[in-house]
């Protein structure tokens, strides 16, 4: 399949038709007379330190903050019976967060997961369960084989913990990561900057926004990145994101945005291998076992249209659509086994090509009304989603590595290596969904929320598939057509005894059909999840401390898992449960002094009674029930402390220091392959002036030798001591 940087014609046509359908009748009087100022921001728009009101500061993530990810309405976090975390752009800049992994350390219980990411895409668990991605409330990429996300166009990140299917449909049980992007502004502003540092890293961006003709505002964000990467895991990224907002009338806006992303990342899903005794090989962390010509080339083109129409203070409508095309060309390793003779056998690679199209259309009405003493915020919505994927996978067999402790990689190209086709398939699906939510306020002290969603999905999976994932298999044609329908929901309540304290309890469920290109298997049933959660959200000491605490019990069932001894074949035997407590903390003792922290202590457990084997370690057909799910640590915590001098000749000088801890994890379902815990330190110093700032960030200050996460057959080493410098400017 030939890569393309353009959307398929039918998706472009659909985007234009839906954009026109989203705009009600527009007259000359609408555009010429009923004018309203487009969104504006303060002079330091990109900093976003806090929201200010006449009463007090509202810090991002505080109980009085508003995050649409929790309700799709303008409801304060304190009134939502669920845990929602917020990571603002200001914090990301302080920490020099270059990757999503850097950003997600600021959210309790979030951990990077190799499954579905394989070193070239972002994938995470929350409370031990998988997470989904959203971009401005709309689905953003698949759960498996996703893409590497940058942060240049991100204004803030909102994370909903637990199943979000009642609002967002096909959402994983761990929750949803919603990337809120920067929108066009009516005030002219140009900003830009560069970052440079260790491993040949260099990047530059330009962000231009301002008013245009005929009541419109535009924005253009351009970003380029290059890094040679630790252990040769290089990346090259080019992104162009133009957007336009048209103030159609004083109560109507139309926003059109386009994203082009060209992403090249070298994947490593080996890391440092385990030896035949189940220990990580005692080698330098720079040792490489991966195939040197591994690659992922992705081109993503995404167009979005959003129409907001406010009929009155009580009634509004949001119509939105996205059409996305993604081209993937991938070479990555699959498996390897170290023998007692310290040779590495069973080495192979996966060559994959995907041509995927995702189209989503939503229409939502929000109505604020009252019935006697009860206030209602009612949300009703309709969604249509189409998925269309062509995918081809070939498996290549590679020579053994003679010495685990001094690896020499013999393959120099795919040519000449034995190979076979695993599958060549076309997958399509059409999903129609109806959903509703009612938030009830019984005065100031009691709040209740209930939501329900019904999904109807038809999906096809047809093409050639190998019966066994080896040379012994036979390629056969198959054609599968399935229709499923399922209902999910959420219910919860909030008790607010005082202005600054709210207790809540909630229950939610989730379900979706996993249409991924990772496994050759197809979903015979929806993946399901559920969560029971109780917690408290409070502001203490005259708004100087924001504290959110949650107790949770989450479950996930019928998800794809590849068990040891299965020959690399995934089945829907996944079933997990996780119970624990988590905390997100913000402390603001003095002007300019901010401390953020989070922690989780949990007991994740595999509930599946499937059996697995590890013949090298002498384990045959042992049940995985009661083990810890792969890649999940029982405890993690993170703290970041920064202080900016507020006056005098040193005004604007900022110092930061952070600590991250992650407990041990396992690379296999049998818990025979352990990845040790680690603790790292980061530091920062910056100098900020009204129109520019410069910063130096030091990561892994003590040069800790650690592993970020398991890779099925090994563990991925974290970066050693590294230094990054950055310069940014901002002109109004």
XYZ file of C-alpha atoms in Angstrom, residues 10-704:
695
model
C -14.586 10.478 0.091
C -13.454 11.540 3.556
C -12.657 15.030 2.358
C -16.068 15.239 0.759
C -17.673 14.023 3.964
C -15.808 16.657 5.939
C -17.012 19.454 3.687
C -20.606 18.240 3.665
C -20.709 17.892 7.423
C -19.144 21.320 7.840
C -21.919 22.810 5.750
C -24.560 20.780 7.572
C -23.233 22.067 10.890
C -23.961 25.680 9.957
C -27.594 26.736 10.284
C -29.040 29.312 7.908
C -26.677 32.280 7.814
C -27.877 35.670 6.664
C -26.021 38.869 5.958
C -27.543 40.251 9.118
C -25.987 37.409 11.120
C -22.458 38.153 9.996
C -22.633 41.892 9.543
C -24.752 43.031 12.463
C -24.660 40.411 15.218
C -20.955 40.602 15.888
C -19.196 39.241 18.944
C -15.545 39.398 19.891
C -13.681 36.197 19.206
C -11.862 34.427 22.050
C -8.957 36.375 23.477
C -6.249 35.588 25.959
C -3.910 37.488 28.156
C -0.531 38.703 27.104
C 1.167 35.558 28.383
C -1.365 33.218 26.812
C 0.902 30.212 26.685
C 1.695 30.286 30.398
C -1.832 29.789 31.743
C -0.723 29.768 35.400
C -4.261 29.868 36.779
C -7.792 31.033 36.159
C -8.627 34.224 38.074
C -11.968 35.264 39.464
C -13.045 38.136 41.647
C -13.030 35.827 44.654
C -9.878 33.717 44.427
C -7.443 31.941 42.173
C -8.548 28.703 40.607
C -5.566 26.526 39.832
C -5.846 23.888 37.068
C -7.247 20.694 38.557
C -8.610 22.433 41.674
C -12.211 21.624 42.718
C -13.500 24.908 41.226
C -11.768 24.326 37.881
C -13.889 23.277 34.894
C -12.811 20.313 32.748
C -15.175 19.216 29.962
C -13.713 15.714 30.000
C -15.696 14.875 33.123
C -19.144 15.876 31.885
C -18.967 17.551 28.428
C -20.547 20.574 30.147
C -19.297 23.597 32.109
C -19.525 21.747 35.440
C -16.877 22.420 38.133
C -14.768 19.397 39.084
C -16.141 19.447 42.637
C -19.636 18.599 41.274
C -18.519 15.559 39.237
C -18.611 12.147 40.991
C -15.396 10.949 39.371
C -11.652 11.579 39.511
C -10.340 14.013 36.886
C -6.763 15.293 36.707
C -5.522 18.371 34.832
C -1.982 19.039 33.570
C -1.572 22.695 32.419
C 0.879 23.925 29.805
C 2.769 25.996 32.373
C 3.742 22.861 34.301
C 4.791 21.082 31.103
C 7.108 23.973 30.245
C 8.626 24.101 33.732
C 9.499 20.419 33.491
C 10.646 20.614 29.846
C 8.159 17.863 29.083
C 9.201 16.738 25.614
C 7.205 13.505 25.461
C 3.808 12.297 26.648
C 5.647 10.073 29.127
C 7.050 13.244 30.729
C 3.581 14.787 30.920
C 1.799 11.725 32.306
C 4.082 11.539 35.340
C 1.969 14.398 36.695
C -1.160 12.235 36.941
C -1.641 9.651 39.684
C -1.665 5.954 38.669
C -0.712 6.627 35.004
C 2.005 4.242 33.798
C 3.509 3.711 30.320
C 2.595 0.379 28.752
C 4.532 -1.345 25.987
C 1.536 -3.320 24.649
C 0.045 -1.446 21.726
C 2.884 1.050 21.684
C 6.027 -1.006 21.080
C 8.299 1.949 21.514
C 6.817 4.076 18.725
C 3.425 5.072 20.155
C 1.990 6.368 23.421
C 0.099 3.805 25.431
C -0.778 3.916 29.128
C -2.636 2.264 31.947
C -4.529 3.990 34.754
C -5.390 2.048 37.904
C -3.950 -0.955 36.082
C -6.296 -0.720 33.082
C -5.794 0.625 29.552
C -6.415 4.264 28.561
C -7.892 5.847 25.424
C -6.932 9.126 23.733
C -9.205 12.043 22.850
C -8.389 15.323 21.136
C -10.827 18.108 22.000
C -13.437 15.530 23.133
C -13.222 13.536 19.886
C -11.587 10.076 19.444
C -7.900 10.301 18.565
C -6.312 7.180 17.135
C -6.735 3.484 17.981
C -5.986 1.780 21.299
C -3.207 -0.281 19.708
C -0.521 0.752 17.235
C -1.246 4.423 17.869
C 1.231 7.236 17.367
C 3.862 9.339 19.132
C 2.252 12.563 20.373
C 3.999 15.887 20.821
C 2.871 18.723 23.089
C 3.415 21.875 21.012
C -0.260 22.427 20.145
C -1.550 21.303 23.572
C -3.001 23.902 25.939
C -3.726 21.443 28.723
C -4.308 17.754 29.322
C -7.390 16.420 31.112
C -7.552 12.821 32.330
C -10.784 11.078 33.306
C -10.158 8.019 35.505
C -12.270 4.924 34.914
C -14.689 3.876 32.140
C -15.918 6.836 30.118
C -18.072 4.992 27.592
C -21.271 6.691 28.738
C -19.873 9.943 27.305
C -17.147 8.953 24.854
C -18.193 5.558 23.508
C -15.261 3.304 22.594
C -13.189 4.125 25.656
C -10.835 1.855 27.603
C -11.602 0.897 31.199
C -8.722 2.892 32.678
C -10.101 6.177 31.412
C -9.490 8.814 28.759
C -6.639 11.262 28.098
C -8.128 14.366 26.483
C -5.659 16.707 24.755
C -7.139 20.220 24.714
C -5.542 22.096 21.826
C -4.781 25.789 21.355
C -7.529 27.686 19.533
C -7.437 30.794 17.277
C -7.442 34.078 19.231
C -8.697 37.525 18.271
C -5.587 39.271 19.668
C -2.480 39.060 17.501
C 0.276 36.954 19.022
C 3.371 35.256 17.692
C 5.468 32.892 19.746
C 8.181 30.411 19.009
C 11.112 28.627 20.469
C 13.741 25.961 20.257
C 14.931 23.099 22.427
C 18.328 21.430 22.164
C 20.273 18.972 24.250
C 21.409 15.410 24.866
C 21.327 12.653 22.233
C 21.424 15.155 19.387
C 17.996 16.496 20.274
C 16.810 19.662 18.570
C 13.385 21.113 17.906
C 11.760 24.351 16.857
C 8.206 25.630 16.713
C 6.294 28.698 15.572
C 2.807 29.622 16.819
C 1.030 32.492 15.046
C -2.532 33.618 15.843
C -4.649 36.712 15.317
C -7.711 38.283 13.663
C -8.499 37.814 9.985
C -11.165 39.161 7.634
C -14.928 38.911 8.126
C -15.110 38.108 11.846
C -12.596 35.293 11.719
C -9.467 34.461 13.671
C -6.748 32.086 12.559
C -3.915 30.116 14.047
C -0.944 28.311 12.550
C 1.346 26.038 14.565
C 4.416 24.516 12.901
C 6.737 22.122 14.700
C 9.856 20.173 13.792
C 11.807 17.743 15.971
C 14.885 15.566 15.594
C 16.635 13.350 18.091
C 19.284 10.671 17.641
C 17.859 9.154 20.826
C 19.409 7.188 23.650
C 20.540 3.784 22.337
C 19.978 5.000 18.781
C 16.193 5.263 19.118
C 15.922 8.294 16.901
C 12.867 10.269 15.861
C 12.062 12.862 13.203
C 8.756 14.724 13.361
C 7.179 17.454 11.240
C 3.765 18.879 12.163
C 1.636 21.605 10.600
C -1.643 22.594 12.289
C -3.682 25.477 10.840
C -7.077 26.374 12.315
C -9.780 28.979 11.745
C -12.652 30.244 13.905
C -15.510 32.184 12.323
C -17.857 34.223 14.515
C -20.922 33.541 12.416
C -23.149 35.568 14.753
C -23.169 36.679 18.350
C -24.253 33.178 19.368
C -22.646 30.983 16.707
C -19.046 29.982 16.008
C -17.576 27.635 13.451
C -14.064 26.236 13.967
C -12.181 24.311 11.287
C -8.811 22.761 12.068
C -6.395 20.564 10.179
C -3.451 18.516 11.451
C -0.690 17.070 9.320
C 1.836 14.916 11.142
C 4.821 13.154 9.606
C 6.298 10.942 12.333
C 9.328 8.680 12.044
C 10.369 6.784 15.172
C 12.734 3.823 15.568
C 11.016 1.268 17.842
C 12.655 -1.089 20.323
C 10.398 -3.654 21.929
C 13.368 -5.725 23.171
C 15.249 -3.344 25.468
C 17.662 -5.328 27.660
C 16.726 -9.015 27.407
C 16.061 -11.452 30.227
C 18.528 -14.343 30.463
C 17.554 -18.024 30.707
C 17.218 -17.727 34.497
C 14.679 -14.907 34.302
C 17.080 -12.074 35.209
C 17.820 -8.990 33.148
C 21.127 -9.515 31.384
C 24.052 -7.907 33.205
C 25.131 -5.657 30.353
C 25.531 -1.950 29.724
C 22.219 -0.089 29.433
C 23.389 1.035 25.975
C 23.406 -2.570 24.681
C 21.183 -3.099 21.639
C 19.383 -6.277 20.648
C 16.887 -4.730 18.251
C 17.144 -4.974 14.477
C 19.077 -1.884 13.296
C 16.722 -1.099 10.401
C 13.592 -1.093 12.569
C 11.355 1.835 11.675
C 7.911 3.365 11.862
C 6.882 5.886 9.232
C 3.482 7.453 9.895
C 1.634 10.156 8.044
C -1.498 11.454 9.737
C -3.955 13.914 8.233
C -6.915 14.951 10.354
C -9.589 17.538 9.619
C -12.052 18.686 12.254
C -15.131 20.907 12.141
C -16.951 22.163 15.240
C -20.051 24.361 15.298
C -21.220 25.853 18.602
C -24.657 27.468 18.744
C -25.979 29.114 21.919
C -29.726 29.546 21.605
C -30.047 31.062 25.087
C -28.408 30.911 28.511
C -30.291 27.643 29.016
C -29.923 25.878 25.649
C -26.927 25.255 23.398
C -25.871 22.844 20.674
C -22.497 21.480 19.619
C -21.996 19.774 16.261
C -18.574 18.276 15.542
C -16.908 15.930 13.125
C -13.436 14.605 12.414
C -12.079 12.704 9.429
C -8.641 11.152 9.823
C -6.394 9.196 7.496
C -3.347 7.389 8.839
C -0.647 5.641 6.826
C 1.682 3.328 8.756
C 4.799 1.549 7.496
C 6.365 -0.476 10.303
C 9.258 -2.838 10.927
C 9.664 -3.982 14.532
C 10.883 -7.046 16.358
C 8.507 -9.604 17.809
C 10.158 -12.153 20.053
C 13.469 -13.563 21.251
C 14.587 -16.121 23.843
C 17.898 -16.396 25.682
C 19.119 -19.974 26.182
C 21.265 -21.482 28.935
C 24.138 -21.315 26.444
C 23.599 -17.515 26.339
C 22.547 -17.497 22.705
C 19.460 -15.542 21.639
C 17.092 -17.613 19.509
C 13.620 -17.240 18.013
C 14.363 -13.746 16.695
C 11.933 -12.336 14.164
C 10.346 -9.116 12.990
C 6.970 -7.823 11.878
C 6.603 -5.807 8.673
C 3.258 -4.019 8.670
C 1.454 -1.589 6.399
C -1.797 0.097 7.439
C -4.062 2.441 5.532
C -6.654 3.518 8.104
C -9.532 5.978 7.953
C -11.609 7.117 10.916
C -14.666 9.358 10.609
C -16.715 10.568 13.587
C -19.783 12.815 13.644
C -21.437 14.085 16.860
C -24.401 16.301 17.626
C -25.111 17.300 21.234
C -27.689 19.485 22.969
C -27.195 20.905 26.475
C -30.243 22.189 28.349
C -30.220 23.864 31.749
C -33.606 23.857 33.415
C -35.319 23.352 36.736
C -38.103 21.250 38.249
C -39.136 22.883 41.495
C -36.104 23.158 43.790
C -33.964 20.902 41.555
C -31.663 22.326 38.861
C -30.887 20.140 35.845
C -28.072 20.199 33.302
C -29.206 17.770 30.616
C -26.951 16.532 27.809
C -28.317 14.540 24.873
C -26.258 13.331 21.950
C -26.028 11.302 18.753
C -22.809 9.884 17.266
C -21.916 8.102 14.050
C -18.491 6.552 13.629
C -16.964 4.782 10.638
C -13.707 2.828 10.582
C -12.081 1.584 7.377
C -8.681 -0.159 7.576
C -6.549 -2.039 5.050
C -3.716 -3.885 6.783
C -0.982 -6.294 5.729
C 1.515 -8.078 8.002
C 4.517 -10.244 7.086
C 6.769 -12.080 9.555
C 10.539 -12.343 8.927
C 12.820 -14.851 10.664
C 16.289 -13.617 11.671
C 19.555 -15.345 12.635
C 20.394 -16.098 16.258
C 22.611 -13.819 18.340
C 25.614 -15.896 19.364
C 26.351 -14.126 22.669
C 23.736 -12.490 24.906
C 26.441 -10.441 26.644
C 28.163 -9.236 23.491
C 25.428 -9.105 20.853
C 26.273 -8.936 17.161
C 23.218 -8.324 14.959
C 23.663 -10.146 11.650
C 20.657 -8.967 9.616
C 21.223 -5.846 7.524
C 17.960 -5.835 5.544
C 14.767 -7.828 5.131
C 16.023 -9.264 1.856
C 17.266 -12.841 2.036
C 15.470 -13.714 5.279
C 12.783 -16.385 5.425
C 9.352 -14.865 5.734
C 5.625 -15.557 5.466
C 2.464 -13.492 5.318
C 0.510 -13.435 8.591
C -2.544 -11.665 7.198
C -3.836 -9.323 4.502
C -7.192 -7.952 5.635
C -9.773 -5.232 5.294
C -11.703 -4.175 8.405
C -14.711 -1.883 8.369
C -17.229 -0.862 10.979
C -20.191 1.469 11.362
C -21.343 2.512 14.831
C -24.485 4.470 15.700
C -24.799 5.726 19.275
C -27.354 7.564 21.362
C -26.469 8.945 24.785
C -27.852 11.158 27.513
C -26.844 12.583 30.861
C -28.629 14.511 33.608
C -26.800 16.425 36.339
C -29.142 17.359 39.182
C -28.406 19.942 41.862
C -30.490 19.801 45.049
C -29.395 23.181 46.364
C -25.722 23.778 47.166
C -25.040 20.588 49.098
C -26.308 17.622 47.094
C -25.583 16.765 43.447
C -26.550 13.688 41.435
C -25.461 12.555 37.976
C -26.721 9.759 35.756
C -25.764 8.889 32.190
C -26.542 6.134 29.700
C -25.360 5.258 26.190
C -26.480 2.685 23.644
C -24.167 1.601 20.805
C -25.078 -0.396 17.712
C -22.097 -1.617 15.691
C -21.747 -3.580 12.461
C -18.241 -4.689 11.542
C -16.554 -6.774 8.860
C -13.175 -8.448 8.844
C -12.242 -10.156 5.602
C -9.112 -11.261 3.795
C -6.312 -13.807 3.980
C -5.030 -15.080 7.318
C -2.424 -17.664 8.282
C -3.883 -20.419 10.433
C -0.755 -20.612 12.647
C 1.769 -17.857 13.306
C 4.682 -19.891 11.871
C 5.970 -21.406 8.642
C 3.751 -24.420 9.334
C 0.607 -22.367 8.888
C -1.634 -22.226 5.829
C -2.985 -18.986 4.407
C -6.771 -19.069 4.070
C -9.419 -16.542 3.077
C -11.959 -15.631 5.731
C -14.898 -13.259 5.843
C -16.562 -12.337 9.108
C -19.554 -10.059 9.616
C -20.822 -9.278 13.100
C -23.472 -7.029 14.616
C -23.433 -6.125 18.290
C -25.307 -3.737 20.532
C -24.568 -2.860 24.136
C -25.516 -0.317 26.756
C -23.190 1.413 29.206
C -23.809 3.951 31.901
C -22.684 5.908 34.917
C -24.297 7.117 38.116
C -22.943 9.025 41.074
C -23.550 11.632 43.708
C -21.740 14.482 45.463
C -22.245 15.793 48.989
C -20.746 19.227 49.617
C -21.043 20.055 53.357
C -18.973 23.233 52.980
C -17.831 25.488 50.156
C -14.354 23.944 50.138
C -15.135 20.247 50.692
C -16.978 17.705 48.530
C -17.414 13.961 49.011
C -18.461 11.817 46.072
C -19.296 8.250 45.053
C -19.756 6.884 41.554
C -20.229 3.765 39.462
C -19.545 3.493 35.738
C -19.342 0.827 33.044
C -17.677 0.648 29.651
C -17.784 -1.500 26.520
C -16.398 -1.369 22.985
C -15.362 -3.576 20.083
C -11.575 -3.552 19.646
C -10.885 -3.140 15.922
C -7.094 -3.197 15.964
C -4.458 -4.257 13.474
C -2.208 -5.821 16.088
C -3.714 -9.297 16.405
C -4.896 -11.557 13.615
C -7.821 -12.498 15.855
C -11.094 -10.588 15.768
C -13.371 -9.545 18.611
C -16.130 -12.057 19.303
C -17.447 -9.946 22.188
C -17.025 -6.372 23.386
C -14.251 -5.564 25.826
C -15.998 -4.499 29.039
C -15.040 -2.603 32.195
C -16.586 -1.277 35.392
C -15.563 0.913 38.313
C -16.740 1.763 41.804
C -15.136 4.915 43.210
C -15.493 7.042 46.344
C -13.440 10.110 47.121
C -13.082 13.657 48.365
C -12.106 16.947 46.715
C -11.109 19.819 48.964
C -9.436 23.209 49.090
C -7.676 24.104 52.351
C -5.946 27.039 54.046
C -7.497 29.862 52.040
C -7.008 28.142 48.655
C -3.359 27.288 49.344
C -3.884 23.507 49.155
C -5.940 21.500 46.647
C -6.319 17.817 47.485
C -8.175 15.046 45.649
C -8.269 11.554 47.170
C -10.013 8.526 45.647
C -10.629 4.886 46.612
C -11.356 2.704 43.593
C -12.254 -0.807 42.491
C -11.940 -1.292 38.721
C -12.409 -4.339 36.484
C -11.641 -5.075 32.861
C -12.738 -8.193 30.944
C -12.531 -9.821 27.506
C -9.529 -7.862 26.271
C -6.862 -9.230 23.954
C -3.821 -10.703 25.694
C -0.852 -12.657 24.350
C 0.110 -15.301 26.908
C 3.573 -16.871 27.305
C 3.665 -20.146 25.410
C 0.827 -19.130 23.066
C 3.039 -18.840 19.995
C 2.358 -15.129 19.786
C -1.380 -15.528 19.258
C -3.647 -13.076 21.086
C -6.921 -14.209 22.631
C -9.724 -12.436 24.507
C -8.713 -14.065 27.797
C -7.757 -10.803 29.497
C -9.519 -10.158 32.799
C -8.116 -7.902 35.542
C -9.178 -6.211 38.746
C -7.483 -3.373 40.602
C -8.261 -1.884 44.001
C -6.423 0.989 45.627
C -6.160 4.584 46.727
C -4.727 7.518 44.813
C -4.019 11.152 45.569
C -3.437 14.328 43.556
C -2.087 17.336 45.453
C -1.429 20.997 44.716
C 0.206 23.293 47.278
C 0.625 27.052 46.756
C 2.153 28.382 50.014
C 3.425 31.683 48.595
C 3.037 33.708 45.442
C 5.314 32.053 42.861
C 5.813 28.855 44.898
C 3.940 25.809 43.602
C 4.179 22.152 44.586
C 2.341 19.427 42.702
C 2.325 15.784 43.644
C 0.499 12.527 43.082
C 0.657 8.966 44.366
C -1.129 5.637 44.043
C -1.088 2.474 46.102
C -3.052 -0.364 44.550
C -3.455 -4.123 44.338
C -3.828 -5.049 40.648
C -4.665 -8.703 40.065
C -5.262 -10.953 37.079
C -8.693 -12.585 37.303
C -8.391 -14.739 34.184
C -8.020 -18.491 34.779
C -6.208 -19.033 31.481
C -2.967 -21.021 31.609
C 0.458 -20.054 30.282
C 3.860 -21.683 29.959
C 7.533 -20.762 30.141
C 9.460 -23.873 29.215
C 12.847 -22.174 29.679
C 12.066 -21.644 33.367
C 10.354 -25.015 33.754
C 6.768 -23.750 34.047
C 4.159 -25.649 32.047
C 0.455 -24.774 31.873
C 0.223 -22.729 35.057
C -2.850 -20.600 35.731
C -2.242 -16.851 35.604
C -5.002 -16.183 38.146
C -3.846 -13.946 41.000
C -0.735 -12.613 39.258
C 0.033 -8.923 38.707
C -0.911 -7.723 35.169
C 2.093 -7.082 32.941
C 3.759 -3.690 33.142
C 1.747 -2.498 36.164
C 3.436 -1.327 39.373
C 1.603 -1.428 42.683
C 2.894 1.967 43.755
C 4.063 5.142 42.034
C 4.490 8.720 43.171
C 5.714 11.979 41.717
C 6.376 15.436 43.165
C 7.445 18.686 41.487
C 8.471 21.790 43.430
C 9.083 25.147 41.729
C 9.621 28.704 42.919
C 9.714 31.897 40.845
C 11.248 35.013 42.408
C 8.553 37.694 42.422
C 10.464 40.977 42.769
C 13.853 42.645 42.678
C 16.600 42.330 40.108
C 16.111 38.536 39.983
C 12.381 38.711 39.299
C 11.418 35.908 36.905
C 14.215 33.541 37.998
C 12.668 30.116 38.622
C 14.035 26.960 40.240
C 12.448 23.510 40.016
C 13.148 20.086 41.495
C 11.173 16.876 41.007
C 11.188 13.240 42.110
C 9.601 10.219 40.423
C 9.249 6.729 41.892
C 7.850 3.604 40.211
C 7.597 0.237 41.900
C 8.598 -3.119 40.446
C 6.666 -4.595 37.523
C 6.551 -7.851 35.579
C 7.078 -8.522 31.887
C 4.964 -11.682 31.755
C 1.592 -12.916 32.955
C 3.259 -15.623 35.064
C 5.288 -12.989 37.001
C 8.542 -14.843 36.372
C 10.306 -11.873 34.730
C 10.680 -8.953 37.128
C 11.628 -5.362 36.305
C 13.058 -3.548 39.370
C 11.686 -0.364 40.939
C 13.417 2.981 40.489
C 13.567 6.561 41.739
C 14.831 9.478 39.647
C 15.412 13.193 40.208
C 14.937 16.078 37.743
C 15.903 19.738 38.105
C 15.282 22.991 36.242
C 16.344 26.618 36.244
C 14.684 29.279 34.104
C 14.650 33.026 33.638
C 11.414 34.579 32.419
C 10.873 38.062 31.028
C 7.646 39.468 29.536
C 8.628 38.632 25.965
C 11.118 35.785 26.315
C 12.360 33.041 28.573
C 15.325 30.691 28.718
C 15.601 27.455 30.662
C 17.942 24.566 31.414
C 16.451 21.232 32.465
C 18.419 18.313 33.871
C 16.803 14.895 33.783
C 17.896 11.885 35.833
C 20.099 14.125 37.943
C 21.803 11.206 39.747
C 22.320 9.183 36.535
C 20.194 6.325 37.870
